[in-house]
CSV table of C-alpha atoms in Angstrom, one decimal:
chain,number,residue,atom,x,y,z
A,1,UNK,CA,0.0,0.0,0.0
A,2,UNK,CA,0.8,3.8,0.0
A,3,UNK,CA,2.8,3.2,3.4
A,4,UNK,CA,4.7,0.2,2.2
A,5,UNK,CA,5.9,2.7,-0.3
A,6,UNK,CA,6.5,5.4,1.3
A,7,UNK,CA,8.3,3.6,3.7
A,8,UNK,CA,10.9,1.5,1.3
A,9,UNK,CA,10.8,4.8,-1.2
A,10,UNK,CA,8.8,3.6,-3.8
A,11,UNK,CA,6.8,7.3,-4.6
A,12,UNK,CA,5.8,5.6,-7.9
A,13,UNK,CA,3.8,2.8,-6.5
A,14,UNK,CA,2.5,4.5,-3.3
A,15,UNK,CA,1.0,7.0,-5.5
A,16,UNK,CA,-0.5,4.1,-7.8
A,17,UNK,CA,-1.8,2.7,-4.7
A,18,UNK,CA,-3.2,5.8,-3.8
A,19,UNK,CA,-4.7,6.3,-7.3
A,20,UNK,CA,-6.6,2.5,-7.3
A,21,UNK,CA,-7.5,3.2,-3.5
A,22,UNK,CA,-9.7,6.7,-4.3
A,23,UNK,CA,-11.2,5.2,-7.9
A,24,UNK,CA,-12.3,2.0,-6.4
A,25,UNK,CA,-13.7,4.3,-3.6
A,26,UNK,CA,-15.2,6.2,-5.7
A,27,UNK,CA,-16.9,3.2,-8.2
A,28,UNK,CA,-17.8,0.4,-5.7
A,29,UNK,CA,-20.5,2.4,-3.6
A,30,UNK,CA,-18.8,4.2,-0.8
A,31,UNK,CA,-20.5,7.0,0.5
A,32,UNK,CA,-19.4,10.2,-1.6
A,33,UNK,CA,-18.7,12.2,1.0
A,34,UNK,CA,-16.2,10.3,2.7
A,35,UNK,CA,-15.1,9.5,-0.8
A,36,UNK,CA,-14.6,12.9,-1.7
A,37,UNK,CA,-12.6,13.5,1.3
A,38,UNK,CA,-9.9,10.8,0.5
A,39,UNK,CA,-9.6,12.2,-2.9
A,40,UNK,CA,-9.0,15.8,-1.5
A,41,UNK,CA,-6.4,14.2,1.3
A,42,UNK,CA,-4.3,12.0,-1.3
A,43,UNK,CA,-4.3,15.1,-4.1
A,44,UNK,CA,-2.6,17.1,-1.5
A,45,UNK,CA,-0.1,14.1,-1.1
A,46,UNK,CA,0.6,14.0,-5.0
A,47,UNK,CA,0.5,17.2,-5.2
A,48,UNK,CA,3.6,17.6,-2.8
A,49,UNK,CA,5.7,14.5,-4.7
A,50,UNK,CA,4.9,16.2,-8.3
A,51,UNK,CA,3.4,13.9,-9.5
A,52,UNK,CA,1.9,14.9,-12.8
A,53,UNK,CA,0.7,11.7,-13.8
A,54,UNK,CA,-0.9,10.3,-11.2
A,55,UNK,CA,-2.6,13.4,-10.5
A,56,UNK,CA,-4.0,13.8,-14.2
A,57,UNK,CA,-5.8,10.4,-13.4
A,58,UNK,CA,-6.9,11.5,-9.5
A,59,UNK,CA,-8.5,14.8,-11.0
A,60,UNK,CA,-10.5,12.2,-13.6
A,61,UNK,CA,-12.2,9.9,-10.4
A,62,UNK,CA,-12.5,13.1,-8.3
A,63,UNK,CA,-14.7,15.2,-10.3
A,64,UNK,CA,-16.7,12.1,-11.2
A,65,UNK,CA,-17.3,11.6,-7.3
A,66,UNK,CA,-17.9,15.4,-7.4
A,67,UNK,CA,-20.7,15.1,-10.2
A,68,UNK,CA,-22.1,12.4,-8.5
A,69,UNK,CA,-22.8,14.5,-5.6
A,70,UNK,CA,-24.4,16.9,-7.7
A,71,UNK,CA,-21.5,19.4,-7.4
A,72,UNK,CA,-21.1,20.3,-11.4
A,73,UNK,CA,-23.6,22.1,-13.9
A,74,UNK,CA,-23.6,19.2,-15.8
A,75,UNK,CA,-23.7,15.9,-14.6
A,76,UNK,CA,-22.4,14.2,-17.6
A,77,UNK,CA,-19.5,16.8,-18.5
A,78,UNK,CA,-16.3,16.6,-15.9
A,79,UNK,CA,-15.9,20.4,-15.5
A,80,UNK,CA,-16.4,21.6,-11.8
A,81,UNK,CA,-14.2,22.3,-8.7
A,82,UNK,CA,-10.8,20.0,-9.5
A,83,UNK,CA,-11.3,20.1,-13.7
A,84,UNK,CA,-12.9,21.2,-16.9
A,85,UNK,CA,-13.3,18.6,-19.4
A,86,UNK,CA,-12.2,20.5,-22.1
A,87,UNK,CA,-9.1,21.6,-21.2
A,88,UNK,CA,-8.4,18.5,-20.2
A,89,UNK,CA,-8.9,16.6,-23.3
A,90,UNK,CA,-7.0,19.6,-25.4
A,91,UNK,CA,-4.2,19.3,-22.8
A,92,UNK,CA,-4.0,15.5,-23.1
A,93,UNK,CA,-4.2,15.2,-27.0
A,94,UNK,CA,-1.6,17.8,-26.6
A,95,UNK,CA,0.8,16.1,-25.0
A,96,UNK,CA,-0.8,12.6,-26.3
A,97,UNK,CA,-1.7,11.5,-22.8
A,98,UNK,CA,-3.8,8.3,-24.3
A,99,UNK,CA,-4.7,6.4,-20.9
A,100,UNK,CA,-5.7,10.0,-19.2
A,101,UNK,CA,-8.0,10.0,-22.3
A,102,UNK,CA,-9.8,6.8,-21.9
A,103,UNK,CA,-10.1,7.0,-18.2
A,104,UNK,CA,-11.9,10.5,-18.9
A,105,UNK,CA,-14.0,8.7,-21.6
A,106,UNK,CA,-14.9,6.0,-19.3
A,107,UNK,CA,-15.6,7.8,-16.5
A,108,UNK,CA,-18.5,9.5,-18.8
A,109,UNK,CA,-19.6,6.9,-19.6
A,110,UNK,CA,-20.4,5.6,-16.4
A,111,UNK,CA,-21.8,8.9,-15.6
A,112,UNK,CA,-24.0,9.1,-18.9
A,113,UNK,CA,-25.8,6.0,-17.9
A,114,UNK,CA,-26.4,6.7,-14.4
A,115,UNK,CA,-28.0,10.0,-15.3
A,116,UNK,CA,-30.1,8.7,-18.2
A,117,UNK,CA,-28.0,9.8,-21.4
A,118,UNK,CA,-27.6,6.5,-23.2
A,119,UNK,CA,-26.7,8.0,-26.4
A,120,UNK,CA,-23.9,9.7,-25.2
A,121,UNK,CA,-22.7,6.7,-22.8
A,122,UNK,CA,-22.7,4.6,-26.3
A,123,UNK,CA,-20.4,7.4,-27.8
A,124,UNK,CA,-18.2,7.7,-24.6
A,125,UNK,CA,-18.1,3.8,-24.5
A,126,UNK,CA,-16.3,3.6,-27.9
A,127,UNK,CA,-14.1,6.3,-27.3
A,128,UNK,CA,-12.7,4.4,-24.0
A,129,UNK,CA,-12.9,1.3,-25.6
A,130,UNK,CA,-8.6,0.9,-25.5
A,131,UNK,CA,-9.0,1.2,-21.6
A,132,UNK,CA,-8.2,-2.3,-22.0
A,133,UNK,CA,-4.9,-1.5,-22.9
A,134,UNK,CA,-4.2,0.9,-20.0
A,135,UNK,CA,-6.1,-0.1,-17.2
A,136,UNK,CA,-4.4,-1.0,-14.0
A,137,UNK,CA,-6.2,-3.9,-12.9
A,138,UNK,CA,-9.3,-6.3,-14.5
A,139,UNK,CA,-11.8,-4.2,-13.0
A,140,UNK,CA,-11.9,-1.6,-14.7
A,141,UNK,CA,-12.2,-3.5,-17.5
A,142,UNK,CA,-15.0,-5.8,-16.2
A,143,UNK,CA,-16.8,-2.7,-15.2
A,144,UNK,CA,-16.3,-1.0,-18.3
A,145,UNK,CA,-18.2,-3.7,-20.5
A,146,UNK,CA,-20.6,-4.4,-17.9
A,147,UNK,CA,-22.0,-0.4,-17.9
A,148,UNK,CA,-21.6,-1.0,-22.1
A,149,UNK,CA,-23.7,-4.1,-21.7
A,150,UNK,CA,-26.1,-2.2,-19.6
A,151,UNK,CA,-26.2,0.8,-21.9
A,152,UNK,CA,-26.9,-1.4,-24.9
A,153,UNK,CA,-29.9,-2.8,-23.3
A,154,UNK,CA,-31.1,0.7,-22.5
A,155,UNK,CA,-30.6,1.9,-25.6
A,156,UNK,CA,-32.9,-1.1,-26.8
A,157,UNK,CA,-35.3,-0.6,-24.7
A,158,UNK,CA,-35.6,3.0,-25.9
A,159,UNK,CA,-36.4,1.7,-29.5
A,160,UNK,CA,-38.6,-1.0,-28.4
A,161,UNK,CA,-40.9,2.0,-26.3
């Protein structure tokens, strides 16, 4: 974990730790408001060890928990308190940040089809669909096909009404 880490030097995989530790808070059901709070502790933390890329993925799962809390103008869009979307994705194509791409893409996703917008969840589904490629661990994965599964069922229940 983060302390292991810390403790043996290893900034690079207390800060991954730290990374899976908030998103899986933030996707498996923990209350958001304790959620929130770790991400807001552990940016602080990767904040002071500069680290850029772990914090371009934090900000991602952050704002998501944020959204879901109903703390952005738009549910389905990741601008609000710790981002905006579209700087993001012109910063990231910029520097050709892939995985921070399809991590934002998914994270839409999952937040298109909780809020109803099935259409755009489709869309945001394709564009993530390499988060195969990058994700840290088989949930992500299993979780990304399972809201593209549910999505597709929406969706086809939308043409059927």
């Amino acid at each position: 974990g983060y302390e292991q880490g810390m403790k043996y030097g290893d900034v690079d995989t207390a800060m991954a730790d730290i990374h899976a530790h908030c998103a899986f808070h933030c996707h498996l059901g923990y209350p958001l408001a304790a959620t929130e709070a770790l991400f807001r502790k552990y940016h602080k933390i990767q904040t002071d060890h500069h680290q850029e890329f772990w914090l371009g993925l934090h900000i991602i799962f952050w704002q998501t928990s944020l959204n879901l809390m109903g703390r952005a103008a738009n549910p389905v869009e990741l601008t609000g308190e710790v981002m905006n979307q579209h700087e993001f994705i012109n910063n990231s194509l910029q520097k050709k940040k892939t995985m921070e791409l399809n991590f934002m893409y998914y994270n839409r996703m999952l937040l298109a089809f909780l809020f109803g917008e099935y259409s755009l969840a489709a869309e945001m589904g394709e564009k993530s669909h390499d988060i195969a490629i990058f994700a840290l661990s088989n949930f992500v994965v299993t979780q990304h096909k399972f809201y593209e599964g549910l999505n597709a069922a929406a969706l086809y229940g939308q043409t059927k009404a």
